PDB file of C-alpha atoms and ligand atoms in Angstrom:
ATOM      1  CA  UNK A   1       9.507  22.259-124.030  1.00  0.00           C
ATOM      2  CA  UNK A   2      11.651  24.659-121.786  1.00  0.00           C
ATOM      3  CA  UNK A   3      14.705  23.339-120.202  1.00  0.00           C
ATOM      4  CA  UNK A   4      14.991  23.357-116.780  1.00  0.00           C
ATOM      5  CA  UNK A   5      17.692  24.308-114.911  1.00  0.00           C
ATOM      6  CA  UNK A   6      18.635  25.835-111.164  1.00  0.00           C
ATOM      7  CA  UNK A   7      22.633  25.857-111.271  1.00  0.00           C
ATOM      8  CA  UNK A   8      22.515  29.619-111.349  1.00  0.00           C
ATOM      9  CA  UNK A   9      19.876  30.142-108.355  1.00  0.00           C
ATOM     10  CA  UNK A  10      21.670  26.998-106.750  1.00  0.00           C
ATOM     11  CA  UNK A  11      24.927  28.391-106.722  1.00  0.00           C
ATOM     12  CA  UNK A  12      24.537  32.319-107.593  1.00  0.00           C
ATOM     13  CA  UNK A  13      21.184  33.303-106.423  1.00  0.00           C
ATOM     14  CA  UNK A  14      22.346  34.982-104.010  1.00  0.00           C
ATOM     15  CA  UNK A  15      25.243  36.387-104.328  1.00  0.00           C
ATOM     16  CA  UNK A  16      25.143  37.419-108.284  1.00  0.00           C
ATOM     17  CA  UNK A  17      20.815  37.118-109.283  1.00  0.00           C
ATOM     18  CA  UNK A  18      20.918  38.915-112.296  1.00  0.00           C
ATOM     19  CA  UNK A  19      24.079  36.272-113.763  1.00  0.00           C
ATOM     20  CA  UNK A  20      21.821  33.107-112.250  1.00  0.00           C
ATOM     21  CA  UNK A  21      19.015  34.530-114.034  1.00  0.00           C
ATOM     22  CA  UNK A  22      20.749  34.836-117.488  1.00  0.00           C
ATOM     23  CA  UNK A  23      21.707  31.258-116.796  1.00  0.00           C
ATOM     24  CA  UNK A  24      18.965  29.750-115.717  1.00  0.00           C
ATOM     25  CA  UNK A  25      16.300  31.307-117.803  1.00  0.00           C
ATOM     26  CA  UNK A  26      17.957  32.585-121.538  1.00  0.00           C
ATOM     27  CA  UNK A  27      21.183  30.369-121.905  1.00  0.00           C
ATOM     28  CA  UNK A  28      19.035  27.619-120.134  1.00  0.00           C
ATOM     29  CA  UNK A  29      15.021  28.568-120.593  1.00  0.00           C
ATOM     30  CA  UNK A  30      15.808  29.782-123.892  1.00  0.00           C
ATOM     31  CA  UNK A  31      18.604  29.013-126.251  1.00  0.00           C
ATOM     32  CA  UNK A  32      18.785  25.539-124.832  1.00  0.00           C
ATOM     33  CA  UNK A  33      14.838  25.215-125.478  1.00  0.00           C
ATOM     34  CA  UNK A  34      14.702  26.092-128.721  1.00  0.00           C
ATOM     35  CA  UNK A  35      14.590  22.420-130.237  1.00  0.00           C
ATOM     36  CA  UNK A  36      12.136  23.015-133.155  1.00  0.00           C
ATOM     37  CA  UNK A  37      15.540  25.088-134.435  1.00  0.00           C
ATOM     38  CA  UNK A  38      18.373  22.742-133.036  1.00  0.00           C
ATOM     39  CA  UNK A  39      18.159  19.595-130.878  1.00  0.00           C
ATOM     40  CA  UNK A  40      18.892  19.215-127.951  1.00  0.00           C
ATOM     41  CA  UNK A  41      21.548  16.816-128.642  1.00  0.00           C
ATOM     42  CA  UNK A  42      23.106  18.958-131.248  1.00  0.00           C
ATOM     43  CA  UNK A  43      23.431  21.314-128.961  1.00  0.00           C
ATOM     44  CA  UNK A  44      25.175  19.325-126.644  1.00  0.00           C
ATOM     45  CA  UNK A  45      27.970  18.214-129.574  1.00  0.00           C
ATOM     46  CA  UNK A  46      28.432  21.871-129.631  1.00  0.00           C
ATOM     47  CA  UNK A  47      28.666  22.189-126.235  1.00  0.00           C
ATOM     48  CA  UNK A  48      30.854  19.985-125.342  1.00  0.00           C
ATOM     49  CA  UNK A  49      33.398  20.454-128.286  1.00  0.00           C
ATOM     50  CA  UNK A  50      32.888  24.468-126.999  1.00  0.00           C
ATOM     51  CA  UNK A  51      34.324  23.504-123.831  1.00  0.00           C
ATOM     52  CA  UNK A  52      36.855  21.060-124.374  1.00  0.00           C
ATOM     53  CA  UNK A  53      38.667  23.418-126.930  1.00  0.00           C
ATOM     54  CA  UNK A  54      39.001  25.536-123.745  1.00  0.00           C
ATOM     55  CA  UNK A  55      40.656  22.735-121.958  1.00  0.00           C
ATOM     56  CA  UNK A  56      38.005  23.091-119.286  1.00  0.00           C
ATOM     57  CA  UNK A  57      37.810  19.451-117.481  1.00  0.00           C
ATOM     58  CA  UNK A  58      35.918  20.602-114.443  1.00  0.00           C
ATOM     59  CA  UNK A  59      32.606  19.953-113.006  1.00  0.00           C
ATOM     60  CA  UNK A  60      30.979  22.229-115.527  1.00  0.00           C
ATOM     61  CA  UNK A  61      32.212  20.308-118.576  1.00  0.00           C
ATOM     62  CA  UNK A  62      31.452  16.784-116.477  1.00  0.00           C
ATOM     63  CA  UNK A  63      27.722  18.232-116.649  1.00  0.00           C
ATOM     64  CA  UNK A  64      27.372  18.623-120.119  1.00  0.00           C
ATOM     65  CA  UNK A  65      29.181  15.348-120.963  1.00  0.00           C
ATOM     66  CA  UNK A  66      26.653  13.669-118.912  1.00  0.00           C
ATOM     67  CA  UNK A  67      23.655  15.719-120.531  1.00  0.00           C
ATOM     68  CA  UNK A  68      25.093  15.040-123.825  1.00  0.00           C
ATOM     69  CA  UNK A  69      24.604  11.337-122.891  1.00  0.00           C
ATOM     70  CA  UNK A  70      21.550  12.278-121.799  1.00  0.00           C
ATOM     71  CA  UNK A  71      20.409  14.128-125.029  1.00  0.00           C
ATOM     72  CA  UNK A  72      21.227  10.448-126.524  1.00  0.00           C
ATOM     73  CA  UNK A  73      24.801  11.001-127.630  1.00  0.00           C
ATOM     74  CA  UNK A  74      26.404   7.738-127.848  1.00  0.00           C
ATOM     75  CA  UNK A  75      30.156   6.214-126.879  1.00  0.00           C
ATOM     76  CA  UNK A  76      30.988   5.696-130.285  1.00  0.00           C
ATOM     77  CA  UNK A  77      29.759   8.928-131.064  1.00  0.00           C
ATOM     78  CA  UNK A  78      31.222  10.851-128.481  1.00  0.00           C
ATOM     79  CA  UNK A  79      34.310   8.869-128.872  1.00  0.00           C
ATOM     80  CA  UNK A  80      34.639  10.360-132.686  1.00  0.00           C
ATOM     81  CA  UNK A  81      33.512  13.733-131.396  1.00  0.00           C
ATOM     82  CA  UNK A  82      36.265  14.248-129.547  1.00  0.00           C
ATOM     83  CA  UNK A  83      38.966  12.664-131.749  1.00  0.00           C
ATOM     84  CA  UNK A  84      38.032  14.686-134.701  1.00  0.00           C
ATOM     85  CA  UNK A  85      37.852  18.043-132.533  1.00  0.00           C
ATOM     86  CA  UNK A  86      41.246  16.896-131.261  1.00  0.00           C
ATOM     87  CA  UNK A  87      42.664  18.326-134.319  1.00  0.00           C
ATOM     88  CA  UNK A  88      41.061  21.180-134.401  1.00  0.00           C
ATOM     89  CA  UNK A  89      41.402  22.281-130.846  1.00  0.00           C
ATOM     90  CA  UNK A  90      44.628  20.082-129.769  1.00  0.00           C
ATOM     91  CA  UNK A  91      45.526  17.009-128.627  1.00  0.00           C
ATOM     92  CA  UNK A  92      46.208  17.820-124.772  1.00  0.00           C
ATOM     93  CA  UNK A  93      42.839  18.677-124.158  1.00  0.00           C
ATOM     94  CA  UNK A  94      41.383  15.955-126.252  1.00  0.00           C
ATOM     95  CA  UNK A  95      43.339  13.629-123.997  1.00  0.00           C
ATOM     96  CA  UNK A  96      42.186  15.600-121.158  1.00  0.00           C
ATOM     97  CA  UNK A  97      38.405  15.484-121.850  1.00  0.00           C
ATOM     98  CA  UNK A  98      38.592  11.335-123.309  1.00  0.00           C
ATOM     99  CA  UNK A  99      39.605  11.101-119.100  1.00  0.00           C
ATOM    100  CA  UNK A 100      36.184  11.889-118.231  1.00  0.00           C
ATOM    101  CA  UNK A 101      34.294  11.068-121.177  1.00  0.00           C
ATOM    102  CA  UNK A 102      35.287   7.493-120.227  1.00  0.00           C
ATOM    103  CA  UNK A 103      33.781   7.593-116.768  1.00  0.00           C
ATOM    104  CA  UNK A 104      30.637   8.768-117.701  1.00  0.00           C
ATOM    105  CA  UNK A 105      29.985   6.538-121.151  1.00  0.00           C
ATOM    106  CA  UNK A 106      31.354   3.631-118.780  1.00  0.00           C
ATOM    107  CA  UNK A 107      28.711   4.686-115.742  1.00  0.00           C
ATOM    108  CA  UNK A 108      26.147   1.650-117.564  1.00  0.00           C
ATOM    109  CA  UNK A 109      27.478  -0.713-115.933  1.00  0.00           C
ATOM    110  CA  UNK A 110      25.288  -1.510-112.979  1.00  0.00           C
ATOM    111  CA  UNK A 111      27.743  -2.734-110.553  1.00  0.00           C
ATOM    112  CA  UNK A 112      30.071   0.714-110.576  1.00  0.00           C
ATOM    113  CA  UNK A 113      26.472   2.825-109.997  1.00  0.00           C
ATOM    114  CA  UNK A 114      26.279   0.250-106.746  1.00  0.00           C
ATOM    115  CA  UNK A 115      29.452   1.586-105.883  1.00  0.00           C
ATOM    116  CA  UNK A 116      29.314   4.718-106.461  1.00  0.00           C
ATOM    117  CA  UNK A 117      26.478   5.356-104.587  1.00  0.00           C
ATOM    118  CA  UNK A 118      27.437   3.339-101.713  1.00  0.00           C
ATOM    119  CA  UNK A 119      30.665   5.954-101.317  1.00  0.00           C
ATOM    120  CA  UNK A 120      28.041   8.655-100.848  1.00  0.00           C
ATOM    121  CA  UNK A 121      26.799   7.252 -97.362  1.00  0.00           C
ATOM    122  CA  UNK A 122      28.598   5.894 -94.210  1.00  0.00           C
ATOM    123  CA  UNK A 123      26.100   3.270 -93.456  1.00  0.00           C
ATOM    124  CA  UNK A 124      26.219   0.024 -95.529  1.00  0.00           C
ATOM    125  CA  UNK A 125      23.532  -0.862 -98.238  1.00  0.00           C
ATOM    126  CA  UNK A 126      23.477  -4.495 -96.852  1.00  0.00           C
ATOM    127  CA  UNK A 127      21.981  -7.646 -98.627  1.00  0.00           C
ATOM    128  CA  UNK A 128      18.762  -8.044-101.403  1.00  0.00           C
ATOM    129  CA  UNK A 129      15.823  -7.206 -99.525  1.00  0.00           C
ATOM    130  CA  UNK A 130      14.543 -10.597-100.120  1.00  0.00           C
ATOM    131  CA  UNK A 131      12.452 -11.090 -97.274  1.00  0.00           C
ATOM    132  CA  UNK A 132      10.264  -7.931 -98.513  1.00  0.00           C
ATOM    133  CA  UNK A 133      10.891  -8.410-102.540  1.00  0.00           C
ATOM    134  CA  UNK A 134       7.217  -9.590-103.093  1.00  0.00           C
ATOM    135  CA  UNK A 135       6.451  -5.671-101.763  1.00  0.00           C
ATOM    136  CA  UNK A 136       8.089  -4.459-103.748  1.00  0.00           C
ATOM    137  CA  UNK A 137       8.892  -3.169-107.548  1.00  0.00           C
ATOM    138  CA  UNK A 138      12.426  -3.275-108.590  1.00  0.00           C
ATOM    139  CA  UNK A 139      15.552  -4.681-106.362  1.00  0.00           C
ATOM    140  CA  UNK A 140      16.406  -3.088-102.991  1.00  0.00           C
ATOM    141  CA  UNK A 141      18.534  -3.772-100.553  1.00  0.00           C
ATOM    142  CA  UNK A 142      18.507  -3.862 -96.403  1.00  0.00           C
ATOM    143  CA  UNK A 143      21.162  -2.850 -93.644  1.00  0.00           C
ATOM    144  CA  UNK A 144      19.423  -3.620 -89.915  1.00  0.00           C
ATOM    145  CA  UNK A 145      21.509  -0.955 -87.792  1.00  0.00           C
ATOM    146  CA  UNK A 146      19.113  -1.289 -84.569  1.00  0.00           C
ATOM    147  CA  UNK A 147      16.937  -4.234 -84.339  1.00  0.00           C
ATOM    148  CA  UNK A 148      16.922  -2.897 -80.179  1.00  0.00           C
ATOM    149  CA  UNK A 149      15.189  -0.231 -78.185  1.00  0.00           C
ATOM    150  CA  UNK A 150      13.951   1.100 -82.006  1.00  0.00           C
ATOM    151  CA  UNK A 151      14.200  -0.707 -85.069  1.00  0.00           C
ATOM    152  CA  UNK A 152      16.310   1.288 -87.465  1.00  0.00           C
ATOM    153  CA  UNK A 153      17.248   0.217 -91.211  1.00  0.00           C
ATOM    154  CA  UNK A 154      18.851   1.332 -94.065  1.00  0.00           C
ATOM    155  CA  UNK A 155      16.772   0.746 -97.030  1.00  0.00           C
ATOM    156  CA  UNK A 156      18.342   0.858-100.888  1.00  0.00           C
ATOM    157  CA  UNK A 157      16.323   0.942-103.930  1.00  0.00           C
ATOM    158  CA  UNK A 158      17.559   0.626-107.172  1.00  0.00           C
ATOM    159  CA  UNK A 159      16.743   2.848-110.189  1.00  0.00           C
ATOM    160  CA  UNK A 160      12.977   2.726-110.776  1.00  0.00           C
ATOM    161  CA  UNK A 161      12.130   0.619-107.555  1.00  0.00           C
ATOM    162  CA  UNK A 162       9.773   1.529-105.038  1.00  0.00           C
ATOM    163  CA  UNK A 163       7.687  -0.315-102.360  1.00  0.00           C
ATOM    164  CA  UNK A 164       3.894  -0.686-102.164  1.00  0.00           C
ATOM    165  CA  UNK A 165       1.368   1.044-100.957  1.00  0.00           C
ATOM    166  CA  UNK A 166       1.644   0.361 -97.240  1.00  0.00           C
ATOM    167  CA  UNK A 167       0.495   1.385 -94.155  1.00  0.00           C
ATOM    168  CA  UNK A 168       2.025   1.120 -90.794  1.00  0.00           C
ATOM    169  CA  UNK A 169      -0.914   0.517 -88.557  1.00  0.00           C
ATOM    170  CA  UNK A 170      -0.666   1.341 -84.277  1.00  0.00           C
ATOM    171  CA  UNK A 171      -3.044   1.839 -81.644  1.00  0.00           C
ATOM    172  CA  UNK A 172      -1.388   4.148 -79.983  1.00  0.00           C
ATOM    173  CA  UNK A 173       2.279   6.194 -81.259  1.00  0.00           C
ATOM    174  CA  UNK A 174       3.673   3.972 -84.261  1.00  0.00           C
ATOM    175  CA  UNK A 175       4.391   5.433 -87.836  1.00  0.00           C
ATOM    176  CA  UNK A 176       7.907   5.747 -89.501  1.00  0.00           C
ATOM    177  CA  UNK A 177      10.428   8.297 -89.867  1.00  0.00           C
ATOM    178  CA  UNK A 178      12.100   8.326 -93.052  1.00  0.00           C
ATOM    179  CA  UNK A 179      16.034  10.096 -92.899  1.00  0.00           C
ATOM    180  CA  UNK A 180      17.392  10.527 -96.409  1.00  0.00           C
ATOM    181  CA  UNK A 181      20.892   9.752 -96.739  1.00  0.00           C
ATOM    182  CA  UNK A 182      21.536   9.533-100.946  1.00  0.00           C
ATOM    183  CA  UNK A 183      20.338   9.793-104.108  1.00  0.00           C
ATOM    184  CA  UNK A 184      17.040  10.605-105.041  1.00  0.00           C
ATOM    185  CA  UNK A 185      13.464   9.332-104.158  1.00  0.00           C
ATOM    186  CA  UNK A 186      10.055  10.310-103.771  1.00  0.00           C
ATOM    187  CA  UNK A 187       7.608   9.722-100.948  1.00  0.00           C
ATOM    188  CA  UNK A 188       3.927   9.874-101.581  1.00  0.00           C
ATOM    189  CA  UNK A 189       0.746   9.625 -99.413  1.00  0.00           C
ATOM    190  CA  UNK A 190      -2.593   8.535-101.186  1.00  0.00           C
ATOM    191  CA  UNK A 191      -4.276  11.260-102.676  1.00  0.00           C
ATOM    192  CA  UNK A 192      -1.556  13.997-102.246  1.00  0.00           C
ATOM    193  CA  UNK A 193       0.973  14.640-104.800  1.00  0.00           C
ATOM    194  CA  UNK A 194       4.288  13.020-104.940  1.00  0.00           C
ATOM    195  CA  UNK A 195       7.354  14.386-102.679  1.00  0.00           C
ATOM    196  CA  UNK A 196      10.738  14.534-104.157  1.00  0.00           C
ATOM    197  CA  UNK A 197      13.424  13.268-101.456  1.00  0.00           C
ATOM    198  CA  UNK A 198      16.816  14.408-101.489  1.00  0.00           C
ATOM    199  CA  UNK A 199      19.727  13.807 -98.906  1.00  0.00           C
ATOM    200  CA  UNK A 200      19.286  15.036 -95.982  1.00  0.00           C
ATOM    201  CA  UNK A 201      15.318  15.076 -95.933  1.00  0.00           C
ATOM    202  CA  UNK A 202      13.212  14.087 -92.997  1.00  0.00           C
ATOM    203  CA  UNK A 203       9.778  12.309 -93.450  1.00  0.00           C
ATOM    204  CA  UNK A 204       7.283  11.861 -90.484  1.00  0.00           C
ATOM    205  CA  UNK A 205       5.144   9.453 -91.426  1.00  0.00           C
ATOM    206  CA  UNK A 206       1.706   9.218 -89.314  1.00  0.00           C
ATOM    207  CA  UNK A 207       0.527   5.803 -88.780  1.00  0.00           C
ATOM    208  CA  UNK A 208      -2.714   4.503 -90.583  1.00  0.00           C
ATOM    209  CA  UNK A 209      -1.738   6.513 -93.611  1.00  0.00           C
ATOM    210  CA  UNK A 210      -1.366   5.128 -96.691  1.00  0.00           C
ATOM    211  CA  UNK A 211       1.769   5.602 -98.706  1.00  0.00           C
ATOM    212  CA  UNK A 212       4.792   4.457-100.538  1.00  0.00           C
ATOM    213  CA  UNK A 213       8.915   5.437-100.675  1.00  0.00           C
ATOM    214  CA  UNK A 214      11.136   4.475-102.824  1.00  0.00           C
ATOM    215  CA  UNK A 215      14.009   6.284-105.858  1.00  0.00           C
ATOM    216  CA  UNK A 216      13.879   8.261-108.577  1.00  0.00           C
ATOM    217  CA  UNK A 217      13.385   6.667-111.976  1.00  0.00           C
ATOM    218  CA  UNK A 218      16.903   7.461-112.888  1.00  0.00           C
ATOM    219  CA  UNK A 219      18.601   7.495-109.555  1.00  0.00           C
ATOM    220  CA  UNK A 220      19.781   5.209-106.450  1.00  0.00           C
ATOM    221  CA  UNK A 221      18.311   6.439-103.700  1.00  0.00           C
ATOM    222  CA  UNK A 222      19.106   4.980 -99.655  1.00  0.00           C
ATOM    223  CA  UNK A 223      17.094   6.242 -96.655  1.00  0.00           C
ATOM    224  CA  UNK A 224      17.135   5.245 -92.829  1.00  0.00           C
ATOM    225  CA  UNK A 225      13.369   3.397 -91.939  1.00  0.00           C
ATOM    226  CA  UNK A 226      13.238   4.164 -88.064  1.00  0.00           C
ATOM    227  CA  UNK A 227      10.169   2.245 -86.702  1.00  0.00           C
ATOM    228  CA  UNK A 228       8.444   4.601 -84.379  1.00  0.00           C
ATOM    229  CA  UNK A 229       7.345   2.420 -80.807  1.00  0.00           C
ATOM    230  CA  UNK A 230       3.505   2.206 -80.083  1.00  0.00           C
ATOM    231  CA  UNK A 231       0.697  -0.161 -79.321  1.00  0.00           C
ATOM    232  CA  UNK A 232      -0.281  -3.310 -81.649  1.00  0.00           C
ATOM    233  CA  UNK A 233       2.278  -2.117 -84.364  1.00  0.00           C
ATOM    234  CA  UNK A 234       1.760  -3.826 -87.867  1.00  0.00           C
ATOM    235  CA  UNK A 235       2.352  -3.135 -91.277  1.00  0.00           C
ATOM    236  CA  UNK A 236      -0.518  -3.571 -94.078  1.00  0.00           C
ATOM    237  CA  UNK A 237       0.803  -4.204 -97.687  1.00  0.00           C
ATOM    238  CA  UNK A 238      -0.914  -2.911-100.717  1.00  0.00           C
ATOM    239  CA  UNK A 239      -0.946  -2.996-104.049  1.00  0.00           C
ATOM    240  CA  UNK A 240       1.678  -1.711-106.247  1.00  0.00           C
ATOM    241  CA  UNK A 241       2.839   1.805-107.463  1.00  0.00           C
ATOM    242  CA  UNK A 242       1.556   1.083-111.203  1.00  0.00           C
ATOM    243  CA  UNK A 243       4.087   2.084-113.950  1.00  0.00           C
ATOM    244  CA  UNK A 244       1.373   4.575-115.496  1.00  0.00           C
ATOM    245  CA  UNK A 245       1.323   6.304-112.036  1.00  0.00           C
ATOM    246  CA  UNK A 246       5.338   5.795-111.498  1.00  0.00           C
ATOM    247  CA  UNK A 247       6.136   6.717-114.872  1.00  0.00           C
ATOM    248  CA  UNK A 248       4.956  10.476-114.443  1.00  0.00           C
ATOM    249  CA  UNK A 249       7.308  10.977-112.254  1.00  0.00           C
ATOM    250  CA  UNK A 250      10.214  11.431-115.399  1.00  0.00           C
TER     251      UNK A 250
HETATM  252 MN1  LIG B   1       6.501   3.190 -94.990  1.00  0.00          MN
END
């Protein structure tokens, strides 16, 4: 399966296409996807040794730490990786890249990820949602900011949560508006395909139409719920986002 990647377009696109193509579709779309010759995670030990013997500790080199993770390298392994490249490529920049080897194979604990993503918004990520938990799959959290004039909350969801089916039902004006402040989500309405939500993304949501919001599988993710004003305004809950459903999101 291809490899996909958009660093080069992301960043480059623009101003250099032909260099954000070579990355993005042959050092990415090809070389990298060529796993029936050399995995994926093999690729990444060379990778990441390949960098580190140039001393590079920037955000480049944080990337393919993180993928090497990904591509199922472990601490201990990683750990040896770099301690037996250290004497091949020098012990400065094995110190150099163990600095932020550590952060990443230390990201599994659940409380720093908390953390981390809180420093990513200004508005707090507030208490366990337990008033709405039974609508729920997976923890999340909720911040009231405006309980006057319009309701507005913050609304956290762990890794892999996500709310029911729901709709938000009105006579007249009602719906939500969804403001995306971090991480990564998805919003979907029933029989339309899935919407990936970054930061920054604004959902209307019509009232009397069926949907659900919540993160990525792999990602916090934090929006603002503003409760739009109308007539006879209620909220319907569903059933549940099934795994099978959730689970082709990865
Ligand atoms: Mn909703």
């Amino acid at each position: 399966m291809a490899v996909k990647q958009t660093a080069g377009r992301d960043a480059l696109g623009e101003f250099a296409p032909q260099f954000a193509e070579l990355n993005d579709d042959v050092l990415f779309g090809q070389v990298w996807s060529r796993e029936d010759k050399l995995s994926l995670r093999d690729r990444s030990l060379v990778t990441v040794v390949a960098l580190m013997a140039q001393g590079l500790v920037d955000s480049s080199f944080q990337y393919h730490l993180t993928t090497a993770k990904h591509n199922g390298i472990t601490r201990q392994e990683i750990a040896e990786i770099l301690t037996h490249a250290a004497f091949y490529a020098g012990w400065p920049k094995a110190w150099a890249a163990f600095r932020m080897a550590k952060e990443v194979w230390n990201e599994e604990a659940g409380e720093d990820a908390k953390a981390r993503h809180q420093k990513e918004m200004v508005f707090p990520i507030g208490a366990p949602n337990d008033g709405f938990a039974q609508y729920f799959v997976g923890r999340s959290y909720l911040s009231p900011l405006s309980t006057s004039q319009v309701g507005v909350y913050n609304v956290t969801f762990e890794p892999g949560c996500r709310n029911n089916w729901h709709i938000h039902h009105a006579v007249k004006g009602g719906g939500q508006i969804l403001l995306c402040l971090a991480g990564q989500g998805y919003y979907q309405e029933w029989g339309k395909a899935p919407r990936p939500l970054r930061p920054g993304d604004v959902v209307n949501i019509p009232p009397e139409v069926k949907h659900w919001h919540g993160a990525a599988p792999d990602s916090w993710f934090s929006h603002l719920a503003i409760e739009v004003p109308g007539e006879d305004c209620s909220n319907e809950w569903l059933e549940a986002v099934t795994d099978e459903a959730y689970d082709k999101l990865r």
